[in-house]
Every structure is written in C-alpha cells, then in structure tokens.
Short mmCIF file of C-alpha atoms in Angstrom, two decimals:
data_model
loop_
_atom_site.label_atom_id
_atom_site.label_comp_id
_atom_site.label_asym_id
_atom_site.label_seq_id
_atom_site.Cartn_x
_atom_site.Cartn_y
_atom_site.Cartn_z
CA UNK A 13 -17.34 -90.47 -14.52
CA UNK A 14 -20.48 -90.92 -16.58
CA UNK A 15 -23.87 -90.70 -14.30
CA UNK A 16 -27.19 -90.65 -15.57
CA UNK A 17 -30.25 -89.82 -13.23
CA UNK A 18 -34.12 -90.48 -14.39
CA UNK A 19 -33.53 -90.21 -18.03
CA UNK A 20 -36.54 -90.06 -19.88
CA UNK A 21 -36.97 -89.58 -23.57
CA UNK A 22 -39.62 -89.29 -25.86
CA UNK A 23 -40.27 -88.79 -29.63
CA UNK A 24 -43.86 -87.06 -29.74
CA UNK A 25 -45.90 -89.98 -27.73
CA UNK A 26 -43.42 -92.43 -28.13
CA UNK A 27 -41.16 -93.09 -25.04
CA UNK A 28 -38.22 -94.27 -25.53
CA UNK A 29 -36.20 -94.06 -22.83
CA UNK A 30 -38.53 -94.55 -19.63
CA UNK A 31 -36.34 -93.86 -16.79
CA UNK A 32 -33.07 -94.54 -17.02
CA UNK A 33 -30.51 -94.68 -14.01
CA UNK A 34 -26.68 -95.54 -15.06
CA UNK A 35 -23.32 -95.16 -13.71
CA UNK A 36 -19.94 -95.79 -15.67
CA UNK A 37 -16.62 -95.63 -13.60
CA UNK A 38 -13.41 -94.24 -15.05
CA UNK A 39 -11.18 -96.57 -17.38
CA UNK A 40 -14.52 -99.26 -17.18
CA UNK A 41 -15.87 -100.61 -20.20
CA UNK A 42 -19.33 -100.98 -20.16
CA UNK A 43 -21.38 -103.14 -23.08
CA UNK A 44 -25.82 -102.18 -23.54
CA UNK A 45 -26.97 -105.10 -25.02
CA UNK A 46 -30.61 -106.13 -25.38
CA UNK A 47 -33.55 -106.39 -28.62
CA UNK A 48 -33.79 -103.48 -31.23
CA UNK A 49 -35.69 -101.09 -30.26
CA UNK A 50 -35.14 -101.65 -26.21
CA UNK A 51 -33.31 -98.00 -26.37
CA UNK A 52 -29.53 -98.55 -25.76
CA UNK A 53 -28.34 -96.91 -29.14
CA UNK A 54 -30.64 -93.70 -28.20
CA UNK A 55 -28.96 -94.26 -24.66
CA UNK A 56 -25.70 -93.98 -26.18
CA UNK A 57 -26.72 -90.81 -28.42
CA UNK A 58 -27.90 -88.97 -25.70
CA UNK A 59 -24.29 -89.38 -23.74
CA UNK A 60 -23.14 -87.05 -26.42
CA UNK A 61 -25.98 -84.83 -26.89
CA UNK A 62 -26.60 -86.29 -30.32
CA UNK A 63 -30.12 -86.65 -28.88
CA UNK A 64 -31.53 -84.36 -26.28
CA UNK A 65 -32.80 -85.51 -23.20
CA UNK A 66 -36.67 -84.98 -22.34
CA UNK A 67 -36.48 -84.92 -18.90
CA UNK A 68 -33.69 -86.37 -16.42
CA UNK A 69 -30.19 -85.41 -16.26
CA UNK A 70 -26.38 -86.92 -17.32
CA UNK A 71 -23.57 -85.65 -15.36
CA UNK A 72 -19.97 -86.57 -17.26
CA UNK A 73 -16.98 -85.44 -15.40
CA UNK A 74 -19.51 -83.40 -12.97
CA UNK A 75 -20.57 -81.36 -16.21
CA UNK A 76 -24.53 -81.52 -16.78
CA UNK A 77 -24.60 -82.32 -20.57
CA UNK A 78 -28.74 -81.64 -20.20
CA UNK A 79 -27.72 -77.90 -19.31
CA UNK A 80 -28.58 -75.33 -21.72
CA UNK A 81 -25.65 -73.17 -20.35
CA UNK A 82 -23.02 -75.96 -21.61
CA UNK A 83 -20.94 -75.65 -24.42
CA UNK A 84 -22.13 -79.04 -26.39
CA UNK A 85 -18.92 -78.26 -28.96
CA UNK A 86 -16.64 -78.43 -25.96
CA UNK A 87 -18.05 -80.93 -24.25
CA UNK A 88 -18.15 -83.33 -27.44
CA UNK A 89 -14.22 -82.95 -27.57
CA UNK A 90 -13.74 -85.56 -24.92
CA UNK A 91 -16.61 -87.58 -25.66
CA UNK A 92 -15.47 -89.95 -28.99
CA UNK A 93 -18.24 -91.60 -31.11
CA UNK A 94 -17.73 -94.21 -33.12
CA UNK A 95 -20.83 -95.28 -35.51
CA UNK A 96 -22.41 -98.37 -37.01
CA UNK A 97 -22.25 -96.99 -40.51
CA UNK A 98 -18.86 -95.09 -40.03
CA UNK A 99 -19.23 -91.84 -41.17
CA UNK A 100 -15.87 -91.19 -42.91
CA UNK A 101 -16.14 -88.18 -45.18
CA UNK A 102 -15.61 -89.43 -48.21
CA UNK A 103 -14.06 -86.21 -49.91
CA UNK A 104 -11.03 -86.28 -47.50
CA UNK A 105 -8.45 -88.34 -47.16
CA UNK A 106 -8.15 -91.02 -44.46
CA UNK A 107 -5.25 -88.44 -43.07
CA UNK A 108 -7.62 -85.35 -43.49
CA UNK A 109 -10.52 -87.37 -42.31
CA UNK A 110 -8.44 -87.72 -38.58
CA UNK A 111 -7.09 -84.28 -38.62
CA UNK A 112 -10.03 -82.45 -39.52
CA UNK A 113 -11.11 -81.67 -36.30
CA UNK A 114 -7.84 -81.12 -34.42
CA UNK A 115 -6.25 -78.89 -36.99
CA UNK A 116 -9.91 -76.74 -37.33
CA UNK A 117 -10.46 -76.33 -33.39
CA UNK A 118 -6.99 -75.44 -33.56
CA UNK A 119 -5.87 -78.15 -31.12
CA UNK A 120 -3.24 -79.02 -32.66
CA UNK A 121 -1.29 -77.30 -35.83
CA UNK A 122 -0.89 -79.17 -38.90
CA UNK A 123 2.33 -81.23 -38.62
CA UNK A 124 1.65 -82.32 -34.79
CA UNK A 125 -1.87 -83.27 -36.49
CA UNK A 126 -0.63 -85.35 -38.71
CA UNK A 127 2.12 -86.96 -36.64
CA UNK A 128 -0.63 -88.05 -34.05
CA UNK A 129 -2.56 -89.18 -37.18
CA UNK A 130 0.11 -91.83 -38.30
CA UNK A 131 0.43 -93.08 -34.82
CA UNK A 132 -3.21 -93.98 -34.12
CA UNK A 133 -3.48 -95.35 -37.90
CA UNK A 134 -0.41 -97.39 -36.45
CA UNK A 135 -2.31 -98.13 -33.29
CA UNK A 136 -5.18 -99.63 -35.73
CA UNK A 137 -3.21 -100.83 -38.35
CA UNK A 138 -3.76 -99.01 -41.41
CA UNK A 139 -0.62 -96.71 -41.08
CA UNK A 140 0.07 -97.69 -45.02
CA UNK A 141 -3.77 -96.53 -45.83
CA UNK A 142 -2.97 -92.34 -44.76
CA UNK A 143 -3.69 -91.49 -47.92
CA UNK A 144 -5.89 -93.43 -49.40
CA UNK A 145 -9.71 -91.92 -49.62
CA UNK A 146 -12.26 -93.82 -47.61
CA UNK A 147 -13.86 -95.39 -50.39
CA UNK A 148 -10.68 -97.58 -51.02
CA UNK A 149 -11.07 -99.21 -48.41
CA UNK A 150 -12.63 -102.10 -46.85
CA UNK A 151 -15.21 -102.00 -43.89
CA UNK A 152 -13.45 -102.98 -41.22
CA UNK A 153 -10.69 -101.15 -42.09
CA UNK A 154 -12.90 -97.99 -42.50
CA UNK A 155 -14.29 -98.24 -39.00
CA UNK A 156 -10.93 -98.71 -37.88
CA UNK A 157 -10.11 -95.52 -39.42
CA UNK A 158 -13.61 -94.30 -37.44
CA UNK A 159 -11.79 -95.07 -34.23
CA UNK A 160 -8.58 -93.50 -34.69
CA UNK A 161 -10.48 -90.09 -36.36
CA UNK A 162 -12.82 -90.06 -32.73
CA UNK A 163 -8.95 -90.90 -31.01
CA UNK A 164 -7.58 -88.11 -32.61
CA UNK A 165 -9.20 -85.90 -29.86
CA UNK A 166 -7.73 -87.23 -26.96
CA UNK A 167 -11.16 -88.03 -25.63
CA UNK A 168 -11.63 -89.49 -22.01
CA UNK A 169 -14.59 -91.56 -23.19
CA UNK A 170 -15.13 -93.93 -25.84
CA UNK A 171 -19.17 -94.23 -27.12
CA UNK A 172 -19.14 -97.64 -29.59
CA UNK A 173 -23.07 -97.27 -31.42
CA UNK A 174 -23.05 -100.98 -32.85
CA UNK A 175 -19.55 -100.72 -34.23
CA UNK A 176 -19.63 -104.42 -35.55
CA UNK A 177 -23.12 -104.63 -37.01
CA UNK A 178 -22.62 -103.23 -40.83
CA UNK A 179 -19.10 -105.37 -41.44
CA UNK A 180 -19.10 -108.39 -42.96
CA UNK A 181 -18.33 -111.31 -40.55
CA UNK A 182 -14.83 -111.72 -41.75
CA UNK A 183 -14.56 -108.25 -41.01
CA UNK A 184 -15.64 -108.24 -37.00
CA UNK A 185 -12.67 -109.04 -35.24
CA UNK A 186 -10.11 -106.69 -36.84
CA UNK A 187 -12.17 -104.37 -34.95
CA UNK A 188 -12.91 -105.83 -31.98
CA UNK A 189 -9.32 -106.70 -31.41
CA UNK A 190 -8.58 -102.50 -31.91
CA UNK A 191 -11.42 -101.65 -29.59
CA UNK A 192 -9.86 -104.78 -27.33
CA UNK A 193 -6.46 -103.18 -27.14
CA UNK A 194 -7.93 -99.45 -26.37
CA UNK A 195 -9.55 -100.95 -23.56
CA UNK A 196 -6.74 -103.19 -22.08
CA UNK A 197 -3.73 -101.17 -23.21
CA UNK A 198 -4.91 -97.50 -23.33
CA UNK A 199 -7.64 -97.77 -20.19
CA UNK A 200 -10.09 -96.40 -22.56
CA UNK A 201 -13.36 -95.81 -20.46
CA UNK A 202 -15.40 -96.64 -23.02
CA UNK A 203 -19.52 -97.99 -23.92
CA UNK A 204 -20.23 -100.09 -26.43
CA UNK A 205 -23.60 -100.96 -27.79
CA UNK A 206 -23.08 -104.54 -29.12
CA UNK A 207 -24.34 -107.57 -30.38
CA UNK A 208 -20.79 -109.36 -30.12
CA UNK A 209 -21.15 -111.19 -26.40
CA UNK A 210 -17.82 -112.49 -26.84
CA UNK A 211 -16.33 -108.94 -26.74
CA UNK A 212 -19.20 -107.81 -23.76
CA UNK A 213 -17.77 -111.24 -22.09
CA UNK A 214 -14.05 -110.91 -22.38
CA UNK A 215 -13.38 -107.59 -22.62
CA UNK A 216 -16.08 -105.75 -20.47
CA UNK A 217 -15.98 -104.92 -16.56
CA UNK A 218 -20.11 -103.88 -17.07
CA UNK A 219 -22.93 -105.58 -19.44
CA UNK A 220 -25.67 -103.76 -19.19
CA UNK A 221 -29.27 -105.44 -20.02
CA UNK A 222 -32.10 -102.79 -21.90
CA UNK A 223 -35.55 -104.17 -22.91
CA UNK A 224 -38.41 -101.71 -23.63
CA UNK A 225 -36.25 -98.57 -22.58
CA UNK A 226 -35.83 -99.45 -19.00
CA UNK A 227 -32.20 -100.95 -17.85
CA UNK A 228 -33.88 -104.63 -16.80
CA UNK A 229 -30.36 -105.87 -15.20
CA UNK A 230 -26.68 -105.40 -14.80
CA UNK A 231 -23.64 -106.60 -13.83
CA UNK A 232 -20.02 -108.21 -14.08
CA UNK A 233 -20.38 -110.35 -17.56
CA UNK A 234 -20.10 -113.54 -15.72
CA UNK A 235 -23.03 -112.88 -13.26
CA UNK A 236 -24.99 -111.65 -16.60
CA UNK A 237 -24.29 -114.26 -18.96
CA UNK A 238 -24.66 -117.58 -16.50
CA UNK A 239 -26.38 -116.60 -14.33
CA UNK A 240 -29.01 -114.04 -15.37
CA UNK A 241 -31.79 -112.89 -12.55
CA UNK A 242 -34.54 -111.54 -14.96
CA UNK A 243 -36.98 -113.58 -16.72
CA UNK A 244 -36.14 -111.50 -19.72
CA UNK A 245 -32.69 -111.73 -19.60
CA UNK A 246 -32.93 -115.28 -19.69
CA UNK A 247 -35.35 -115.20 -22.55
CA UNK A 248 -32.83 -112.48 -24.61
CA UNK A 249 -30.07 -114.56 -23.87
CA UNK A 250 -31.50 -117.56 -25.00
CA UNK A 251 -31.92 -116.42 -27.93
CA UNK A 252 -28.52 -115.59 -28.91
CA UNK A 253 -26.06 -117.54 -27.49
CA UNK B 21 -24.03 -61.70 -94.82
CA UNK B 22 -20.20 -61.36 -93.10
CA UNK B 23 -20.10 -57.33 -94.09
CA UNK B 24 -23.44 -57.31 -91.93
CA UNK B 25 -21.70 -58.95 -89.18
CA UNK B 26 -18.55 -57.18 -89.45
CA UNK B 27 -20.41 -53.96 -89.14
CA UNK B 28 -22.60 -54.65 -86.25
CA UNK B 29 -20.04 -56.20 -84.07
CA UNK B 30 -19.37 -53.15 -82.54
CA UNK B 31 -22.50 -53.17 -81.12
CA UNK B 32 -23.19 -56.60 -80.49
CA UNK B 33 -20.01 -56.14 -78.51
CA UNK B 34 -21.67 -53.64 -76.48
CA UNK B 35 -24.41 -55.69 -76.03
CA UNK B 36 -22.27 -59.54 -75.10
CA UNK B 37 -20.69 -56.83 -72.71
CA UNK B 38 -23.58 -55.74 -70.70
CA UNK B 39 -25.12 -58.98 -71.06
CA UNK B 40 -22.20 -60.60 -69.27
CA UNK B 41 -22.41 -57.89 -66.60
CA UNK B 42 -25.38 -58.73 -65.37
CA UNK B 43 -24.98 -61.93 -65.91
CA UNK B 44 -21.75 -62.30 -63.85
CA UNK B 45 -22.99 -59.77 -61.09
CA UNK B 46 -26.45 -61.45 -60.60
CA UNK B 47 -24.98 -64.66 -60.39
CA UNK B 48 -22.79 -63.79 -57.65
CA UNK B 49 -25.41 -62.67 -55.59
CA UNK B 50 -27.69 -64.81 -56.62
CA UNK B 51 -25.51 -67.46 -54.93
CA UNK B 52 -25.08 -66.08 -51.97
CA UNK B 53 -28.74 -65.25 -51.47
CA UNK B 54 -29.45 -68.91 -52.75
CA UNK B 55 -26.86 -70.47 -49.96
CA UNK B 56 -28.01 -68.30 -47.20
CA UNK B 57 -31.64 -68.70 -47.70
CA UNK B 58 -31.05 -72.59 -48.54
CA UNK B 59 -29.49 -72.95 -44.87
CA UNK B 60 -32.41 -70.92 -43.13
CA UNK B 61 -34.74 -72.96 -45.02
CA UNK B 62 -32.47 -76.24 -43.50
CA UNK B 63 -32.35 -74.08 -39.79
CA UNK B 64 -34.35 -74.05 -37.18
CA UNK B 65 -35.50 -70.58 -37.14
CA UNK B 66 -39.46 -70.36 -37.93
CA UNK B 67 -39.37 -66.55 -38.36
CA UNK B 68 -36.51 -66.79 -41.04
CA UNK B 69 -37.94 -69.42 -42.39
CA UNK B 70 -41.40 -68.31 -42.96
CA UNK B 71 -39.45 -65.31 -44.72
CA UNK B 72 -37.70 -67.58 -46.71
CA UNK B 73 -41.16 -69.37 -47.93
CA UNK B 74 -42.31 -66.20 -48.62
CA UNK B 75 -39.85 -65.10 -51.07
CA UNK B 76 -39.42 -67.98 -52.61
CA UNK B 77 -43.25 -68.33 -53.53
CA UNK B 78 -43.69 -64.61 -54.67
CA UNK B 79 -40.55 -65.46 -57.12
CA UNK B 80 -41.77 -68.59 -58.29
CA UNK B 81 -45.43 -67.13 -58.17
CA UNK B 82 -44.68 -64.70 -60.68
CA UNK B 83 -42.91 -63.65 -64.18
CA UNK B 84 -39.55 -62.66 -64.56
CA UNK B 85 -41.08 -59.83 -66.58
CA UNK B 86 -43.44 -59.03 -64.20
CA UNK B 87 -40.92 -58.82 -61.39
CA UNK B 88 -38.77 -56.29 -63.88
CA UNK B 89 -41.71 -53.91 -64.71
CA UNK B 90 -42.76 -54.03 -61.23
CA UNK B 91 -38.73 -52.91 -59.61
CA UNK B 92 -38.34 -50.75 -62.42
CA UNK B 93 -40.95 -48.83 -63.14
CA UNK B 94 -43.22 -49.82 -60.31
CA UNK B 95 -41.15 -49.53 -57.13
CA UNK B 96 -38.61 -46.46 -58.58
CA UNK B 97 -42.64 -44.41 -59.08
CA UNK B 98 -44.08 -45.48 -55.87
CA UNK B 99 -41.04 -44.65 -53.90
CA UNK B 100 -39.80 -41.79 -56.09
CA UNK B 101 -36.04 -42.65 -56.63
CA UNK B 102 -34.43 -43.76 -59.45
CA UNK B 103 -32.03 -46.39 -60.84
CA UNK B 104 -29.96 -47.57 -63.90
CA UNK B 105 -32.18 -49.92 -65.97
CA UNK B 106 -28.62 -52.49 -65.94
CA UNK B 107 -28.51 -51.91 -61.63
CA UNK B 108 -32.22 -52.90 -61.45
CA UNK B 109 -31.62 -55.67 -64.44
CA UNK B 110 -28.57 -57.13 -61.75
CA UNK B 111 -31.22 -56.78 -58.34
CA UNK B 112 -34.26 -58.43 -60.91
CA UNK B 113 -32.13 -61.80 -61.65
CA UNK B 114 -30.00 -61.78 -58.74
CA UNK B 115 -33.98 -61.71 -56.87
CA UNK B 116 -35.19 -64.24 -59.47
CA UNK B 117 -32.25 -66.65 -59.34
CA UNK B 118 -31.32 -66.37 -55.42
CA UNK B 119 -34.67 -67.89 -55.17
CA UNK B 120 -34.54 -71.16 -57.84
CA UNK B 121 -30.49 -71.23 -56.67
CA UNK B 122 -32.05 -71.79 -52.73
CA UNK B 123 -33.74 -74.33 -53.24
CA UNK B 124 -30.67 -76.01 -55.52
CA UNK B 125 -28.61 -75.57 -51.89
CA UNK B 126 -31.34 -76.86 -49.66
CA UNK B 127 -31.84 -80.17 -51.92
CA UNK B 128 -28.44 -80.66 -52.10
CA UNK B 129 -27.22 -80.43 -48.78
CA UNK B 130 -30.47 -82.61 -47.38
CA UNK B 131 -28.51 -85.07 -50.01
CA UNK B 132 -25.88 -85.69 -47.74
CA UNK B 133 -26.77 -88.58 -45.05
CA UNK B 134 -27.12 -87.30 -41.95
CA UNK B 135 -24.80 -89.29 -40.44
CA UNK B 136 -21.98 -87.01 -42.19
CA UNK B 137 -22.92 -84.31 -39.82
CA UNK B 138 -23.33 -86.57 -36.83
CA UNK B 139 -20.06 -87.49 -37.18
CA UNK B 140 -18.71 -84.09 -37.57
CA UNK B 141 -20.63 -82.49 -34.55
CA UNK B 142 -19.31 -85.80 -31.96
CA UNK B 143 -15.92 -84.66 -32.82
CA UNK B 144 -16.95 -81.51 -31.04
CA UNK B 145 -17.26 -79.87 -34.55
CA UNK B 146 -20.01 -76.12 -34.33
CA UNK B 147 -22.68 -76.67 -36.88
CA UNK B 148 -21.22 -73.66 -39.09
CA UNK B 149 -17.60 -75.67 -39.11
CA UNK B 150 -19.45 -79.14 -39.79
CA UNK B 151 -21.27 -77.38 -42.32
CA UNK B 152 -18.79 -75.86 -43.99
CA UNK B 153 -15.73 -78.30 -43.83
CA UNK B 154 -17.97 -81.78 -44.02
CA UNK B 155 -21.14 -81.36 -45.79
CA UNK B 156 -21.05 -77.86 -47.86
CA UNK B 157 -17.84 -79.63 -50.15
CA UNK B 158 -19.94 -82.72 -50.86
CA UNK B 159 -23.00 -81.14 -51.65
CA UNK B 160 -21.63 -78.58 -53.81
CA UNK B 161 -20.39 -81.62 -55.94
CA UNK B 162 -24.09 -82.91 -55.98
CA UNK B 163 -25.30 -79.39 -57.05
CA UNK B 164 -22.64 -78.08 -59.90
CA UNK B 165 -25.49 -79.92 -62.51
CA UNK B 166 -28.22 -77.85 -61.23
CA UNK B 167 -26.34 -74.76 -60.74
CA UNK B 168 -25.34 -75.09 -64.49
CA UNK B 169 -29.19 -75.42 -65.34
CA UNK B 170 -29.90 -72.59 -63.37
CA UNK B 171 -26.93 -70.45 -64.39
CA UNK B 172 -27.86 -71.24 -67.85
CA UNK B 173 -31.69 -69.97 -67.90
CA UNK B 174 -30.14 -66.40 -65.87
CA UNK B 175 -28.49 -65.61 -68.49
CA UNK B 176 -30.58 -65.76 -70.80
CA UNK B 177 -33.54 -64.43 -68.62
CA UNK B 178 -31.19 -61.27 -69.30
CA UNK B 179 -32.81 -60.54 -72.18
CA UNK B 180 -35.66 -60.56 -70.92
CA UNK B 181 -34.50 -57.39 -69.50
CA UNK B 182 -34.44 -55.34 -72.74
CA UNK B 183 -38.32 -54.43 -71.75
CA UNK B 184 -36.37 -52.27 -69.10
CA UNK B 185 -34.56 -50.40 -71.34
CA UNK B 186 -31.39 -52.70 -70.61
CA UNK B 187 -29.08 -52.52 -73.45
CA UNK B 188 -27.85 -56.25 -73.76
CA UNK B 189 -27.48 -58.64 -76.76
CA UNK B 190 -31.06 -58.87 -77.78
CA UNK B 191 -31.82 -55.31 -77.58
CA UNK B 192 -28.70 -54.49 -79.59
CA UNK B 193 -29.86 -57.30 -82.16
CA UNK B 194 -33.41 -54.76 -81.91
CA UNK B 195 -31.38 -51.47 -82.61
CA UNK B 196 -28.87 -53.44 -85.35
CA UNK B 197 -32.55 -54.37 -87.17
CA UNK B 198 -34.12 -50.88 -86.90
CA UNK B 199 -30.91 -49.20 -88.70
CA UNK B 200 -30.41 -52.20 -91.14
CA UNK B 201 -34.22 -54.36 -91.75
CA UNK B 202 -31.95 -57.54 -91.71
CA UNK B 203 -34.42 -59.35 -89.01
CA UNK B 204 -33.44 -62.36 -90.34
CA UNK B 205 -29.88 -62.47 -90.39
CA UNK B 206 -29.54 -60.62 -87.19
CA UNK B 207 -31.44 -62.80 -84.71
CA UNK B 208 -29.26 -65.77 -86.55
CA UNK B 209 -26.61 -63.78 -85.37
CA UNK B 210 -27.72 -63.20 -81.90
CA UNK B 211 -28.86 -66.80 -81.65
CA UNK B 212 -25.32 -67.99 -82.40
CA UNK B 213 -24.11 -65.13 -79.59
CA UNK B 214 -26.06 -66.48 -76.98
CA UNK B 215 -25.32 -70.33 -77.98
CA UNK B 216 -21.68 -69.49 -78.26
CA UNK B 217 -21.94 -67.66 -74.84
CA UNK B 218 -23.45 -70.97 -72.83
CA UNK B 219 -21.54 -73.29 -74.45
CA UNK B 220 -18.26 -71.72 -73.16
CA UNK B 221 -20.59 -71.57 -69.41
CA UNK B 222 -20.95 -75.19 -70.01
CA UNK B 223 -17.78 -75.96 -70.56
CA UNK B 224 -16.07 -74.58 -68.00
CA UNK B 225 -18.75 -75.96 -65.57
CA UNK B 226 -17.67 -79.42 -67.01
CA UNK B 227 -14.02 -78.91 -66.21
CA UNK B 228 -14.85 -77.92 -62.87
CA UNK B 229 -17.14 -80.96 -62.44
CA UNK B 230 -14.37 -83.19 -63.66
CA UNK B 231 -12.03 -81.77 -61.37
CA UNK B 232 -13.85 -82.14 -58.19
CA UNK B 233 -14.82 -85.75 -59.38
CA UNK B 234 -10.80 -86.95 -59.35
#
C-alpha cells in the first residue's frame, strides 16, 4: 500500500533522511520509534507531502506522491494526519472543526456531514462535546477530536506524528485505546510515530527502528523488543524500557 | 459661538461628506490591495514579491503629501490627462494605506502557528481554501487593533489632501475662515468634527472586536 524507495532528504546541508527503504501493507499498523532527531517524524511528513522529498520516491496506492503531475489536495484526502500538538482550529466548533473539510470539498453536504460527525465523536467518545469549541476541552480529549476530524475523510491511511507526546500522562491512554480500536475494529492501516512501546507492542503488526535517518532494524514487535539484532537497538531500547 | 456653527454647517456638511468619501472608498481598496499584497509577500513568488517590496518601500519612503502632488499634478502633466482632485485623493490613500494595511495582513497571518495550516492542507484542504476557511478568520481577529490604527491615521491623512484642491473638512474649515476670520473657533470646530468622526470609527470597531471575541 505505502512503498518508499531511496528516500533522501535534506534541509540545505543537513540530511535528514539518508536513504530510506519502507514498505507498509494494507490494514498493518506500523510504529517508527527511535531518538529525536533519528528522522521518523520527517518520515511521516513526507508520506503526506507535508515535506517534499529531495530525491527518492513514495508510491501509495501505486500513486507517486514525489510526482509533480499529482494532485497533492487529492491525494491528501485519503491520507489522515493526526499531530502531536493537535491542530484544532480554535474558531470552530468541535462539529465545524470535523466537517470543515467534507462539507468545503463538497464530499459530503451539510446534514450527511454532520451525521458522520456525531458518529466518529461517538466512535471517540466525546459525542456530548459537538459543540463545544476546542479550547473547552481537555488534551486528550482534543486529540481525540484530531482523530475523528482526519476520520471524517474516509481516509485509507492513518499517519499518527507523536500523538501521545504533548498530553499529560493521565491523558495517554484515552487515546491510545481510540487509536487501539481503529486499528483492531476498523482495520485502519495506519503509522504511528511513538514513544508509547506498550501501544508499538500490543497493538502493532510492524515496529520500525530509525537512528540517524537510516531505518537501523525492523520487524514483528516481539522480534524487536526481546530480541533486538542491532547494537543500537539494544542501546535505544535500553534506555527506555 | 453656536450662530457661527449653525451657519457653517452647511458647509462643514459638505466637507464631513467628501471627507467620508474618500475615506470609505480608499479604505476599501486599500484593503484589498493590503490583503493581496500581504499574501504575495507570504507566497512563494519572487517576481511578485520583489514588486511587492518595491511598493511598499516607495510608500513608506516617502510623504503622503509628496505622493499627492506627485499623482496630481505630477503624473496628470507628464502624461497629459486629467482627474478629479477627490478620484486622485481616493487612488493617493487607497496607494498610501494598501501599503501600511499589507504589512498589517502579512504580520497577522504569520501569527497563526503553522501547524493551523498543516492541519488544514493533510485534510486535503488547497492553500486558497486553508487560507481562507482556517487561518484568514483567526488572523483577522489578531489584526482588527491594527486595522483600527491604520484606518484611523487614513482618515485623517484626508486632509492632507486639501493641498490637492480636495474639498473635505479641513479645507471647508479654510473657506468657513476666509468668509468669516473666526480661525479660532473654526478649527475648534473642525477638531471636534474629526474627533467626533473617529470616535464613532472606534466604536464600531470595538463592537465588532467584541463580537468576534464571544
């Protein structure tokens, strides 16, 4: 579904991304982990054209996002994003906030909008919040609202940049368990840059192991987490389990 | 003192008149001009933008006076064609303004965390709909104070304008002295016109800012 072939990027002299190969399989989740700055956000961004690649290519659903030809807009319809710092817009309703883009790419009208609005605030929880404005509301529940807004879309894939990392530790599992449930009960293919291992352990068919912009190792969570190959897996994982 | 006023209100009504004419008009454009250049200046585009600098500069680089000699008696001799003193009054501060109201729309949408438009463009939102829908509305909250400030100082950079020949408030306060020699009591008067005049600006800019805070 999602395959990426030599992706290199670079910010001036800085490389970033040094080579990146990577394959995601329809309905998988697949968790980057690794240090800051090994890459796997930018990774991520790129998957949506958020960043542009410097050289290499991605291929999702045999479309070449690194094409100039392709219509990004389109493209970004099935792609959701769901960010560490959530992004609601805070002069819109939580309702408005998940219809916005449905109801002005004229996907949907207005009433079918809001209809699939309620359910996925259902799906997350927060059906009683519709109306509410975004800065009423607590972190989690705002990046639960940040999943069901990038649901809203009907995307095929899921992109998760650190979803967890900005909410207060109370706040983590109410969103792991949504993100949990879009996996198991929706098939969601989705990525997920994390620092929660639990979720990559329990939840994920991929982890994924970045370290100075180059994909060091992956595999099933298991294989990763007891029994890691690289010297700097090891080391990484030391380190925080 | 009230006979005085009583008997040049006909003309200072003239004068509020024309006053709020250009006022209105130039404002109009000069928002427009000021949210079109403000997104080139934002844009990618380094032939707009190097237009954009270029404006801005020369109307920050120079007098409002200057700029109203030089459109009105200036460009109308060089080019041989001719204009109302009030039409080239409206292009002067609509010119003047479009420039100061630019760089009130660039600040104030580079005010909105980038993340705002990230957001918008992954849900497969076109920069112009992003714009316009997600960070345009928020901005435009962040910039009513400044657009106040700046709609404030255009209006009364119309009278500025009387060097023209424009026949607004102050130069009907200059006409009202030359038939009656009451300089004193008739720039009071035109003093308490213009404060009068901003104060209702002011207030309805306040109303608008307290709606949009709710």
């Amino acid at each position: 579904m999602i395959s990426v072939k030599g992706l290199i990027k670079k910010y001036g002299n800085n490389t970033v991304l040094k080579g990146i190969d990577f394959l995601v399989e329809e309905n998988q989740v697949v968790s980057l982990i690794g240090p800051s700055g090994s890459g796997k956000s930018t990774l991520l961004r790129c998957l949506n054209g958020l960043e542009e690649a410097t050289e290499g290519h991605i291929f999702v659903n045999s479309s070449d996002i690194t094409d100039v030809k392709l219509n990004i807009n389109h493209f970004r319809e099935n792609v959701g994003m769901v960010f560490q710092s959530f992004n609601l817009f805070p002069h819109l309703s939580v309702i408005d906030n998940i219809t916005l883009a449905p109801i002005s790419l004229k996907k949907m009208n207005k009433s079918d909008a809001e209809e699939l609005a309620l359910q996925l605030l259902e799906q997350v929880g927060l059906k009683e919040k519709a109306y509410v404005y975004p800065n009423s509301l607590s972190g989690g529940q705002k990046q639960r609202v940040a999943i069901a807004r990038a649901l809203a879309m009907k995307p095929q894939i899921m992109l998760f940049d650190e979803p967890t990392s900005a909410l207060d530790p109370e706040m983590v599992g109410e969103v792991l368990q949504v993100m949990k449930n879009l996996a198991v009960k929706h098939g969601m293919t989705m990525i997920v840059v994390t620092h929660e291992m639990g979720f990559a352990r329990e939840v994920c068919d991929k982890v994924v192991f970045m370290a100075d912009g180059r994909i060091v190792e992956e595999g099933k969570p298991q294989d990763i987490f007891d029994n890691p190959q690289n010297e700097r897996t090891k080391e990484f994982l030391s380190k925080i389990l | 003192m009230l006979e005085l006023f009583l008997k040049s209100l006909p003309a200072f009504g003239k004068g509020i008149l024309i006053t709020l004419e250009i006022t209105i008009f130039a404002l109009i454009f000069a928002t427009v001009i000021g949210l079109v250049v403000g997104l080139i200046n934002i844009g990618k585009n380094k032939i707009f933008k190097a237009i954009a600098k270029i404006y801005i500069d020369l109307v920050r680089g120079t007098p409002l006076i200057v700029q109203a000699f030089f459109l009105y008696f200036g460009m109308t001799g060089a080019l041989k064609f001719q204009i109302r003193p009030e039409v080239a009054g409206i292009i002067v501060i609509s010119l003047n303004a479009g420039a100061y109201m630019a760089e009130i729309f660039r600040g104030g949408i580079q005010s909105i965390d980038v993340g705002q438009m990230e957001a918008a463009r992954s849900l497969g939102l076109p920069y112009s709909k992003a714009m316009i829908k997600v960070i345009l509305p928020q901005a435009f909250k962040n910039m009513i104070p400044s657009i106040l400030n700046q709609f404030i100082i255009s209006l009364k950079d119309t009278s500025i304008l009387t060097v023209i020949g424009v026949a607004e408030l102050t130069q009907s306060g200059q006409v009202i002295i030359g038939r009656t020699y009451k300089s004193f009591e008739i720039w009071t008067m035109v003093g308490i016109l213009y404060f009068i005049l901003i104060y209702l600006l002011s207030t309805v800019f306040r109303k608008i800012e307290v709606k949009l805070n709710v």
